[in-house]
Amino acid sequence: MKHFFLSLITLLLCIVSKSYGQPKANDREWLNSMRTEHPRMFLTSEDIPQIQQTAATYGAATFNTFKKRIDKLIGKEIVFENELAKTGESTKNHNYGYRAAEAAMLWLITHEQKYLDFAKSMVCRTTDYYRLRVEHNLNIHWYAFTQIATLCAYDWIYNDLGIEERERIGSELYNAIYGVAWHGSGIRKKRYRENISGYQSGLYGASVLPWYIGITFYNDGIDDKECVNMLCKGYDLHQKTLEYRAELLGKNGGCTSGTVGYGLGAYPYAEYNFFYTFRSATGIDLTPQMGYMLGYLRYMDWIRLPGNREFGIGDSHHNNNKLPKEITPHIKEIANLFGACHPEILPFASNLLARYDNKNRQPGHMTFTPLLHRYDLDSDSNTEYVNRKSSYHFEQLGQIIMRSGINDDDTYAAFSTERTANTHQHFDINNFIIYKHGFRALDSGTRPYPGLHLSHYYARTVAHNCITIRMPGEKMPKYWGGAAPNENRKTPVPNDGGQCSNQKGKLLAYEEGFNHVYIASDATECYHEAKAELVLREFIWIKPDIFVIYDRVVSDKAEYPKRWLYHTAAEPRMRGKAEFEETSQGGKSICRTLLPKGAVIERVGGEGKQFWSDGKNWSLPDKLFTGKTFVSSDNPLLGQWRVEVSPQKEATHDHFLHIIQVGNKSLSALPKTKVKENNDSVTLTFKYDSRSYRLIFDKTNKFGCKISY
């Protein structure tokens, strides 16, 4: 039986070799290879026999879904509701672009006239809808995917249109989509909820359309010169995007945003769609250039928590902490795009896919690409998963992820440190999240839009398991987002005592030993220079369920209050003066404060104070911008309480030392601990899991912990 680690080794080699054969952005030789015949969007005529075979075998579920859906629509009146709605996202009209592409795909597979007729009708109706909204300067949708699908439908039925139909339908579609894509200062007014997006974000808005318009209408006589210009513009933009994303994934893998809903949500479709269409339009395979995408698989492996959940880092929605529904389509797309060149990833991908339950196997944004696949990953994998590492550092994301295994009763943790990828990231350097039978220590709050909760609480240090130092009068930096209708847009950002930079952390040490993981991270430069001289955290995970956290904090003035924060889903219960426990979601954690001696421990939270900061509760708005009711404030995963640990006396130099154990509800007590402190070091000893541990922390140098057991 082939072991899983072999796939990981090969995967790493693939990522390291990503730069081989990479064309330059100013390379135009590919234009000489452009196909002049249709179809050329995602597929060619040579691909149709394989698509027909796929539809009859492992792609039958997708084919039957299309057939059932389109058969139900044929013969019925197609109604575009509220065509002049303020935002296209508030209706389902944009989905008719998908229906046009699905009907056209059915035509290619079955050659049944009804599908050709329906596809033609939907292209025309959708074109009219686009034109109407462009005339009124309204957006189509946040994503450009359905517009790309409409272009596909036209391209796929092009050979079966008469000359007059090609000129009429093609010209109208070209002008309508061009009106969606054509934007910029001095060209036209920006549209409400119009997503332009660029190479450093999702590249799934209006800016992506020129590439697909250029392919669809290339050399068709509608506007040949402009099509070439759009092709070149689109190519250069995608090259810039690929270079940026390859750098972010680096040698270790990851994704393009530390917020999973973005990085593993819609972001990768810009790469898939470009890969498919560049190959179909030119015959050139971009596998050598885009091999870095294999690194997505590693991140999808490590970021998963039981129940298809994720840690909730950054601008995540914390209503259920579920991984994006696009995860399984991503696994399949990457395996099918790279499987021929790197067959070793197929068992890896199949094994990974098997760990995601069937409820999460949703179609991707481009509903038709499963019929382009050549590998069936849904068959049972015979690949054994061998968990040879207990932690992994995704360098560009600044995330160190730890786990004792991959099962429901294992322990998982994440630590945020020095990072390059900064989109949708909070002021949370040195934050930790712990999961064991549910979230033990969590990121509190959630991501509404609009609502001051996002910018004034959720993104702030106070919402995370970090250190705060409150300097009176400090003006905190703004974060994206806006006020809800019932909120004052001019409300100043509260002084939570937190960080003013979310990118200046420094990872000083990271090592994995036989029975522990050690991290040292310096967040000093993330705080205002006038209040913090040192904010250093050493984080030790003793496998499988013990965590020791040592913080050294030096403030400019002794009177600046310092607080150590620990956020929980349920109300924490004190166990004496220096220990507390919390129980929720089937699990439990116990935390003991070892330093500072005589610490003041306060509980903050409960109804009306869940999101308390600077003397106010930053509550959630009642509704989202779409009008949908938002998640309730009493949802446990939003965090309902936090514990604040403060020194009893004012001082410039303070030390915080905590030991935490997590487990199921039966967890009754922490190990007995002994702390010895002198001018140079702090020594912690305890017994756990039949071993005696000694941790010696250096109090004078930048960092350093001697761990013996």
XYZ file of C-alpha atoms in Angstrom:
709
model
C 0.000 0.000 0.000
C 1.444 3.334 -1.004
C 1.922 5.595 1.971
C 0.593 9.101 2.090
C 3.940 10.674 2.963
C 5.333 9.713 -0.447
C 2.776 11.962 -2.074
C 3.755 14.763 0.274
C 7.426 14.438 -0.620
C 6.705 14.546 -4.333
C 4.292 17.395 -3.801
C 7.024 19.432 -2.163
C 9.352 18.777 -5.086
C 6.651 19.939 -7.489
C 6.190 23.173 -5.590
C 9.903 23.904 -5.411
C 10.227 23.425 -9.180
C 7.362 25.774 -9.980
C 9.506 28.292 -11.870
C 10.562 25.988 -14.708
C 9.206 26.945 -18.116
C 7.536 30.129 -16.919
C 6.783 32.527 -19.802
C 7.418 36.234 -19.304
C 4.549 38.716 -19.030
C 5.606 40.551 -22.200
C 5.752 37.345 -24.228
C 3.364 37.584 -27.196
C 4.341 34.448 -29.109
C 1.244 32.689 -27.787
C -0.857 34.983 -30.008
C 0.485 33.085 -33.001
C -1.114 29.941 -31.578
C -4.605 31.390 -31.089
C -7.319 29.161 -32.530
C -9.464 30.822 -35.162
C -12.195 28.182 -35.044
C -14.863 27.663 -32.373
C -15.258 26.339 -29.748
C -12.245 27.661 -27.845
C -13.585 28.679 -24.426
C -12.562 25.959 -21.932
C -12.828 23.265 -24.612
C -12.283 22.499 -28.268
C -14.004 20.220 -30.736
C -11.313 17.614 -30.015
C -12.434 17.495 -26.386
C -16.080 16.707 -27.081
C -15.745 12.884 -27.355
C -14.011 12.795 -23.959
C -16.742 15.041 -22.476
C -19.413 12.703 -23.840
C -17.647 9.729 -22.275
C -17.319 11.551 -18.941
C -21.020 12.442 -18.999
C -21.864 8.775 -19.434
C -19.606 7.574 -16.587
C -18.257 9.375 -13.517
C -19.664 12.721 -14.702
C -23.189 11.315 -14.976
C -24.345 13.098 -11.821
C -23.375 16.490 -13.264
C -24.867 15.642 -16.653
C -28.133 14.478 -15.115
C -28.345 17.558 -12.924
C -27.973 19.769 -15.988
C -30.500 17.750 -17.951
C -33.106 17.791 -15.198
C -32.633 21.503 -14.570
C -32.764 22.582 -18.234
C -35.602 20.200 -19.152
C -37.627 21.786 -16.369
C -37.037 25.265 -17.823
C -37.659 24.447 -21.480
C -41.145 25.483 -22.499
C -41.653 27.701 -19.449
C -41.676 31.467 -19.443
C -38.279 32.758 -18.328
C -38.782 35.713 -16.021
C -36.040 38.148 -15.034
C -37.317 39.605 -11.771
C -36.688 43.186 -10.666
C -34.213 43.801 -13.473
C -33.290 47.269 -12.158
C -32.588 46.181 -8.574
C -29.964 48.307 -6.850
C -27.545 45.366 -6.804
C -27.621 42.314 -9.043
C -26.814 40.109 -6.063
C -30.276 40.691 -4.607
C -31.871 38.628 -7.413
C -31.081 35.327 -9.121
C -31.126 36.778 -12.633
C -27.370 36.380 -13.036
C -27.760 32.587 -12.790
C -29.288 32.491 -16.265
C -25.744 32.797 -17.600
C -25.023 29.411 -16.041
C -28.230 27.984 -17.515
C -27.178 29.155 -20.985
C -23.806 27.399 -20.633
C -25.398 24.220 -19.265
C -27.851 24.053 -22.183
C -25.013 24.612 -24.646
C -23.026 21.815 -22.981
C -26.022 19.494 -23.273
C -26.193 20.361 -26.968
C -22.537 19.409 -27.465
C -23.102 16.097 -25.672
C -26.516 15.017 -27.009
C -27.038 17.043 -30.197
C -30.697 17.411 -29.221
C -32.166 20.450 -30.951
C -34.117 21.595 -27.883
C -30.892 22.324 -26.021
C -29.463 24.363 -28.900
C -32.679 26.375 -29.124
C -32.796 26.983 -25.387
C -29.106 27.944 -25.209
C -29.611 30.412 -28.059
C -32.664 31.893 -26.363
C -30.893 32.225 -23.001
C -27.866 33.941 -24.551
C -30.201 36.500 -26.128
C -32.291 37.029 -22.999
C -29.232 37.310 -20.777
C -27.653 39.752 -23.207
C -30.753 41.947 -22.979
C -30.520 41.861 -19.184
C -26.833 42.869 -19.246
C -27.555 45.701 -21.674
C -30.394 47.061 -19.549
C -28.297 47.158 -16.408
C -25.323 48.698 -18.206
C -27.604 51.441 -19.572
C -28.673 52.221 -15.995
C -25.097 51.902 -14.667
C -25.964 48.928 -12.456
C -23.788 45.937 -11.604
C -24.482 42.393 -12.774
C -23.056 40.534 -9.780
C -20.083 40.672 -7.438
C -18.508 37.825 -9.427
C -17.993 37.730 -13.205
C -18.413 33.954 -13.402
C -21.902 33.962 -14.902
C -20.873 36.458 -17.561
C -18.005 34.144 -18.497
C -20.530 31.289 -18.665
C -22.703 33.306 -21.077
C -19.663 33.846 -23.302
C -19.021 30.092 -23.178
C -22.581 29.362 -24.298
C -22.211 31.603 -27.332
C -18.814 30.114 -28.190
C -20.099 26.529 -27.894
C -23.095 27.049 -30.185
C -21.269 29.378 -32.613
C -20.807 26.718 -35.300
C -24.546 26.000 -35.285
C -25.661 29.595 -35.757
C -26.376 31.095 -39.151
C -24.181 33.911 -40.441
C -26.838 36.510 -39.642
C -27.341 35.059 -36.143
C -23.624 35.131 -35.437
C -23.407 38.791 -36.420
C -26.553 39.863 -34.545
C -26.261 37.753 -31.392
C -22.491 38.123 -31.275
C -22.478 41.911 -31.707
C -25.152 42.406 -29.062
C -23.400 40.131 -26.579
C -20.015 41.733 -27.288
C -21.333 45.240 -26.671
C -23.201 44.239 -23.515
C -20.278 42.401 -21.887
C -17.884 45.109 -23.034
C -20.088 47.597 -21.207
C -19.766 45.514 -18.047
C -15.987 45.221 -18.339
C -15.130 48.737 -19.519
C -14.444 50.831 -16.426
C -12.050 53.294 -14.914
C -11.625 56.892 -13.864
C -13.045 59.266 -16.473
C -14.703 56.445 -18.433
C -17.891 55.999 -16.429
C -19.203 56.201 -12.892
C -18.493 53.317 -10.584
C -21.478 51.057 -10.024
C -22.884 50.171 -6.624
C -21.480 46.830 -5.430
C -19.263 46.638 -8.499
C -16.270 44.432 -7.874
C -13.303 45.378 -10.041
C -10.710 43.224 -8.198
C -7.066 43.001 -9.116
C -4.099 40.692 -9.013
C -3.678 41.032 -5.228
C -7.269 40.022 -4.530
C -9.724 37.569 -6.082
C -9.473 38.638 -9.743
C -13.093 37.611 -10.186
C -14.698 40.954 -10.985
C -14.973 43.184 -14.040
C -11.212 43.382 -14.606
C -11.081 39.686 -15.544
C -13.567 39.945 -18.412
C -11.344 41.348 -21.226
C -9.443 38.045 -21.444
C -12.654 36.057 -21.977
C -14.211 38.604 -24.333
C -11.030 38.526 -26.402
C -11.059 34.732 -26.699
C -14.763 34.519 -27.507
C -14.734 37.106 -30.316
C -11.169 36.737 -31.580
C -10.937 37.064 -35.376
C -14.742 37.013 -35.765
C -14.903 40.395 -37.466
C -16.812 42.199 -34.711
C -13.878 44.209 -33.305
C -10.728 42.247 -34.072
C -8.198 44.930 -33.093
C -9.821 45.545 -29.711
C -10.055 41.803 -29.091
C -6.289 41.471 -29.505
C -5.790 44.407 -27.148
C -8.071 42.779 -24.576
C -6.289 39.448 -24.938
C -2.932 41.085 -24.272
C -4.296 43.102 -21.381
C -5.952 40.029 -19.906
C -2.858 37.881 -20.352
C -0.616 40.416 -18.627
C -3.045 40.767 -15.720
C -3.217 37.008 -15.252
C 0.566 36.672 -15.445
C 0.898 39.288 -12.728
C -1.652 37.387 -10.661
C 0.120 34.049 -11.106
C 3.464 35.534 -10.110
C 1.926 37.146 -7.030
C 0.140 33.983 -5.943
C 3.161 31.770 -6.583
C 5.174 34.026 -4.281
C 2.503 33.894 -1.572
C 2.243 30.120 -1.610
C 6.013 29.855 -1.572
C 7.687 26.498 -1.056
C 5.381 25.436 1.781
C 2.017 26.001 0.134
C -0.968 27.808 1.566
C -3.332 30.119 -0.257
C -3.576 33.779 -1.229
C -5.350 34.998 1.887
C -5.100 33.941 5.509
C -8.892 34.141 5.609
C -10.016 30.764 4.306
C -13.337 32.014 2.934
C -11.353 34.072 0.443
C -8.204 32.050 -0.181
C -10.087 28.764 -0.528
C -13.371 30.304 -1.640
C -13.669 32.024 -5.006
C -10.044 33.167 -5.377
C -8.601 30.059 -7.117
C -11.163 30.174 -9.937
C -9.177 32.962 -11.595
C -6.346 30.442 -11.972
C -8.467 27.485 -13.079
C -10.373 29.537 -15.638
C -7.194 31.013 -17.072
C -5.515 27.581 -17.181
C -8.462 26.010 -19.033
C -8.991 28.834 -21.509
C -5.331 29.442 -22.290
C -4.993 25.770 -23.126
C -8.183 25.617 -25.200
C -7.468 28.876 -27.032
C -3.761 28.327 -27.756
C -3.049 24.635 -27.164
C -0.333 25.618 -24.656
C -0.204 23.803 -21.306
C 0.615 26.046 -18.328
C 1.338 23.167 -15.933
C 5.061 24.075 -15.577
C 4.255 27.671 -14.671
C 1.350 26.974 -12.345
C 2.719 24.039 -10.374
C 2.661 26.212 -7.254
C -1.095 25.509 -7.107
C -0.333 22.050 -5.741
C 0.423 23.893 -2.507
C -3.291 24.586 -2.100
C -3.790 20.880 -1.389
C -1.414 20.959 1.563
C -3.253 23.910 3.096
C -6.614 22.214 2.537
C -5.214 19.233 4.423
C -3.988 21.210 7.449
C -6.691 23.860 7.776
C -9.534 21.367 8.214
C -11.065 20.817 11.645
C -13.607 18.083 12.497
C -16.976 18.581 10.847
C -15.412 20.432 7.885
C -14.743 23.450 10.076
C -11.822 25.878 10.079
C -10.167 28.050 12.728
C -11.868 31.288 11.665
C -8.757 33.442 11.215
C -9.245 36.939 9.760
C -12.504 38.143 8.191
C -14.238 34.779 8.501
C -17.927 34.331 9.182
C -18.131 32.748 12.623
C -21.770 31.665 12.491
C -20.626 28.039 12.043
C -16.916 28.234 11.059
C -17.609 25.888 8.156
C -15.035 25.619 5.415
C -16.146 27.118 2.071
C -18.328 24.876 -0.060
C -15.756 25.313 -2.839
C -13.218 23.095 -1.061
C -14.203 19.866 -2.803
C -14.384 21.475 -6.260
C -10.896 22.871 -5.608
C -9.512 19.431 -4.801
C -11.009 18.013 -7.986
C -9.906 20.903 -10.203
C -6.289 20.803 -9.039
C -6.108 17.025 -9.351
C -7.547 17.102 -12.866
C -5.483 20.034 -14.103
C -2.198 18.590 -12.805
C -2.903 14.857 -12.621
C -1.434 14.040 -16.026
C 1.860 15.768 -15.257
C 1.935 14.814 -11.567
C 0.028 11.523 -11.185
C 1.408 11.141 -7.663
C -1.066 13.769 -6.409
C -4.124 11.727 -7.413
C -4.139 9.361 -4.397
C -3.283 12.356 -2.182
C -6.262 14.311 -3.552
C -8.561 11.299 -3.366
C -7.625 10.720 0.263
C -8.180 14.382 1.076
C -11.529 14.405 -0.692
C -12.660 11.353 1.269
C -12.183 13.275 4.512
C -14.794 15.836 3.494
C -18.324 14.562 3.995
C -20.711 14.250 1.062
C -22.827 17.159 2.265
C -19.965 19.462 1.376
C -19.556 18.184 -2.194
C -21.028 21.211 -3.890
C -20.565 22.264 -7.522
C -18.059 25.027 -8.073
C -18.662 28.474 -9.497
C -18.114 27.142 -13.018
C -20.768 24.437 -12.933
C -19.702 22.732 -16.167
C -16.012 22.025 -15.460
C -16.693 18.612 -13.808
C -17.535 17.394 -17.313
C -14.042 18.419 -18.420
C -12.420 16.227 -15.766
C -10.533 13.085 -16.698
C -10.014 11.576 -13.252
C -12.626 10.157 -10.909
C -11.599 11.056 -7.358
C -14.850 9.972 -5.740
C -13.881 6.311 -5.808
C -12.632 4.982 -2.480
C -9.002 5.816 -1.831
C -6.720 2.975 -0.777
C -4.052 5.414 0.344
C -3.167 5.207 4.011
C -2.846 8.549 5.781
C 0.331 8.641 7.846
C 0.441 11.621 10.221
C 4.213 12.135 10.415
C 4.170 15.821 11.414
C 2.311 17.451 14.255
C 2.688 21.004 12.977
C 3.167 22.938 9.789
C 4.305 26.507 9.151
C 2.624 28.318 6.268
C 5.189 31.074 6.096
C 3.543 33.639 3.856
C 0.261 33.379 5.745
C 1.997 33.644 9.099
C 0.121 30.615 10.397
C 1.535 27.687 12.347
C -1.032 24.907 12.543
C -0.733 22.080 15.066
C -2.672 18.843 15.427
C -2.390 15.557 17.277
C -4.123 13.692 14.437
C -6.925 14.099 11.913
C -9.819 12.569 13.834
C -12.755 14.152 15.628
C -11.316 13.686 19.113
C -7.852 15.052 18.303
C -6.418 18.376 19.431
C -5.896 21.234 16.989
C -4.342 24.687 17.397
C -3.326 27.649 15.250
C -0.871 30.463 15.995
C -0.644 33.776 14.081
C 2.773 35.310 13.549
C 4.923 37.088 10.951
C 3.175 37.140 7.565
C 3.349 38.470 4.033
C -0.224 37.788 2.903
C -2.226 40.513 4.613
C -5.606 40.688 2.899
C -8.530 40.508 5.338
C -6.199 39.972 8.309
C -6.808 41.385 11.778
C -4.651 43.075 14.406
C -3.939 39.652 15.886
C -0.215 38.877 15.813
C 0.595 36.276 18.532
C -3.041 35.158 18.655
C -3.766 31.487 19.334
C -6.857 29.350 18.701
C -7.404 25.933 20.312
C -9.906 23.284 19.212
C -10.742 20.085 21.106
C -14.327 18.812 20.999
C -15.245 22.311 19.873
C -13.541 25.687 20.178
C -11.787 26.046 23.511
C -10.008 29.352 22.824
C -11.527 31.167 19.864
C -11.545 34.357 17.818
C -14.567 36.307 19.000
C -16.996 38.358 16.913
C -17.905 37.854 13.284
C -17.951 39.596 9.947
C -21.101 41.624 9.194
C -21.393 44.100 6.347
C -22.290 46.793 6.935
C -21.823 47.272 10.659
C -19.320 48.907 13.017
C -18.896 45.540 14.730
C -16.464 44.605 11.935
C -14.217 47.657 12.059
C -14.596 48.622 15.720
C -14.473 45.216 17.422
C -14.021 42.130 15.265
C -10.751 43.185 13.587
C -9.305 44.604 16.818
C -6.803 42.957 19.128
C -9.362 42.857 21.947
C -11.376 40.267 19.989
C -8.423 37.847 19.959
C -6.322 35.877 22.425
C -3.574 38.442 22.626
C -2.049 41.078 24.925
C -3.416 44.617 25.184
C -1.582 47.687 26.518
C -3.844 50.698 26.911
C -2.238 54.083 26.333
C -4.786 56.855 27.027
C -5.562 58.968 23.977
C -4.183 56.498 21.433
C -5.935 56.750 18.073
C -6.338 53.301 16.569
C -6.051 52.778 12.792
C -9.147 52.329 10.670
C -10.221 49.019 9.199
C -12.404 48.461 6.157
C -16.189 48.360 6.435
C -18.988 50.815 7.039
C -21.755 51.636 9.453
C -25.175 49.975 9.414
C -28.179 52.277 8.725
C -28.829 52.794 12.442
C -25.177 53.507 13.301
C -23.192 56.738 13.249
C -20.592 56.573 10.488
C -18.410 59.084 12.348
C -18.107 56.963 15.482
C -14.375 56.909 16.316
C -12.511 53.622 16.485
C -12.372 52.550 20.152
C -9.084 52.456 22.002
C -8.891 48.770 22.849
C -5.225 48.955 23.844
C -4.347 46.687 20.962
C -2.099 46.611 17.937
C -1.831 49.359 15.332
C -0.169 47.152 12.691
C -1.220 43.712 11.554
C 1.932 42.832 9.643
C 5.019 43.685 11.702
C 5.291 40.541 13.773
C 8.553 38.605 13.812
C 8.815 34.841 14.141
C 11.909 34.243 16.241
C 11.772 30.469 16.627
C 9.696 27.488 15.556
C 10.635 23.888 16.217
C 8.905 20.550 16.508
C 10.341 18.097 18.985
C 9.434 14.511 19.744
C 6.658 15.511 22.123
C 6.269 19.272 21.749
C 6.060 22.251 19.412
C 7.795 25.487 20.409
C 7.074 28.957 18.966
C 8.602 32.315 19.865
C 7.027 35.375 18.250
C 7.701 39.079 18.769
C 4.742 41.442 18.249
C 6.440 44.572 19.656
C 6.402 46.546 16.417
C 2.696 45.844 15.993
C 1.987 48.134 18.949
C 2.398 51.910 19.108
C 6.055 52.690 19.694
C 5.140 55.133 22.473
C 3.580 52.420 24.626
C 5.371 49.109 23.994
C 9.057 48.238 24.246
C 8.557 44.470 24.200
C 5.622 42.135 23.550
C 7.094 38.651 23.225
C 5.132 35.412 23.369
C 6.515 31.891 23.719
C 3.918 29.245 22.928
C 4.559 25.584 23.756
C 2.259 22.746 22.882
C 2.918 19.592 24.909
C 1.271 16.811 22.945
C -1.536 16.077 22.955
C -3.508 18.396 25.278
C -1.290 20.782 27.267
C -0.413 24.351 26.261
C 2.033 26.625 28.087
C 2.125 30.326 27.186
C 4.780 32.704 28.482
C 4.531 36.422 27.701
C 7.059 39.138 28.471
C 5.605 42.620 28.178
C 7.469 45.902 28.701
C 5.526 49.162 28.496
C 6.922 52.673 28.282
C 5.007 53.678 31.382
C 4.017 51.594 34.382
C 0.522 53.080 34.475
C -0.409 51.668 31.061
C -2.745 48.734 31.916
C -1.766 45.352 30.463
C -4.234 42.523 29.918
C -3.856 38.882 28.856
C -6.977 37.731 26.978
C -8.649 34.334 26.576
C -11.967 34.163 24.664
C -14.502 31.391 25.264
C -17.789 30.197 23.777
C -19.393 29.748 27.217
C -19.181 31.493 30.555
C -15.916 30.637 32.346
C -16.181 29.450 35.950
C -13.528 30.374 38.505
C -11.765 27.588 40.402
C -10.100 29.506 43.217
C -8.224 32.756 42.660
C -5.882 31.719 39.844
C -7.727 29.118 37.820
C -10.818 28.982 35.610
C -12.575 26.441 33.406
C -15.040 26.586 30.511
C -17.280 23.845 29.134
C -19.146 23.936 25.805
C -19.730 22.021 22.536
C -18.847 18.738 24.215
C -15.410 19.798 25.427
C -13.653 21.580 28.248
C -10.553 23.621 29.023
C -8.911 24.523 32.322
C -6.492 27.449 32.548
C -4.215 28.350 35.463
C -2.430 31.693 35.842
C 1.080 31.066 37.195
C 2.430 34.588 36.660
C 2.044 37.353 37.612
C 1.678 36.367 41.223
C -1.519 37.665 42.762
C -2.919 38.426 39.309
C -6.312 40.087 38.965
C -8.597 37.827 36.924
C -11.824 39.294 35.525
C -14.589 37.816 33.417
C -16.123 40.040 30.723
C -19.161 39.033 28.687
C -22.667 37.720 28.793
C -25.714 39.283 27.166
C -25.030 42.886 26.196
C -21.286 42.630 26.835
C -20.143 39.866 24.442
C -18.250 42.360 22.279
C -17.196 44.851 24.935
C -14.435 47.332 24.144
C -13.575 50.775 25.461
C -16.758 51.038 27.507
C -19.215 49.918 24.832
C -20.704 46.734 23.406
C -20.200 46.715 19.626
C -23.308 44.748 18.772
C -24.160 43.083 15.477
C -26.493 44.732 12.939
C -29.961 43.265 12.515
C -29.605 42.633 8.794
C -27.001 42.233 6.063
C -26.858 44.494 2.997
C -28.913 41.886 1.132
C -31.731 42.269 3.643
C -31.197 38.805 5.108
C -31.377 38.399 8.871
C -27.950 38.193 10.432
C -26.647 35.595 12.875
C -27.773 35.974 16.492
C -25.382 37.629 18.958
C -25.749 34.713 21.376
C -24.201 32.212 18.934
C -21.456 30.439 20.969
C -18.975 30.484 18.070
C -18.987 34.283 18.157
C -17.524 34.125 21.659
C -19.706 35.055 24.611
C -17.103 35.691 27.292
C -13.449 36.475 27.774
C -11.083 36.267 30.712
C -8.749 39.211 31.330
C -5.632 38.662 33.436
C -3.897 41.778 34.778
C -0.964 42.393 37.150
C -1.968 43.437 40.642
C 0.553 46.284 40.735
C 1.627 48.772 38.084
C 5.037 48.125 36.526
C 6.822 48.613 33.235
C 8.017 44.988 33.131
C 5.446 42.206 33.455
C 5.483 38.464 32.917
C 2.457 36.288 32.170
C 2.702 32.507 32.457
C -0.284 30.220 31.859
C -0.855 26.496 31.546
C -3.936 25.208 29.742
C -5.293 21.706 29.324
C -8.104 20.757 26.950
C -10.231 17.641 26.809
C -13.738 16.291 26.918
C -16.292 17.153 29.597
C -14.760 14.669 32.022
C -11.543 16.691 32.324
C -11.298 17.406 36.056
C -7.955 18.950 36.933
C -4.717 20.385 35.605
C -1.400 18.771 36.494
C 0.237 20.045 39.656
C 2.713 22.774 38.769
C 5.728 24.360 40.411
C 7.228 27.713 39.397
C 10.677 28.988 40.393
C 11.646 32.525 39.424
C 14.905 34.448 39.695
C 16.424 37.459 37.966
C 17.430 35.460 34.875
C 14.807 32.786 34.347
C 11.434 31.265 35.098
C 11.276 27.495 35.585
C 8.028 25.548 35.297
C 7.833 21.864 36.246
C 4.891 19.482 36.112
C 3.981 15.863 35.394
C 1.741 14.903 32.492
C 1.031 11.704 30.607
C 3.622 9.653 32.546
C 6.381 12.208 31.918
C 8.009 14.898 34.027
C 8.476 18.223 32.232
C 10.822 21.109 32.952
C 10.499 24.347 30.964
C 13.100 27.047 31.640
C 12.273 30.451 30.145
C 14.957 33.103 29.706
C 13.912 36.462 31.213
C 16.849 38.546 29.975
C 17.575 37.614 26.361
C 15.216 38.113 23.445
C 13.802 34.601 23.762
C 14.733 31.053 24.632
C 13.149 28.112 26.405
C 14.892 24.921 27.443
C 12.429 22.030 27.337
C 13.249 18.684 28.900
C 11.137 15.639 29.672
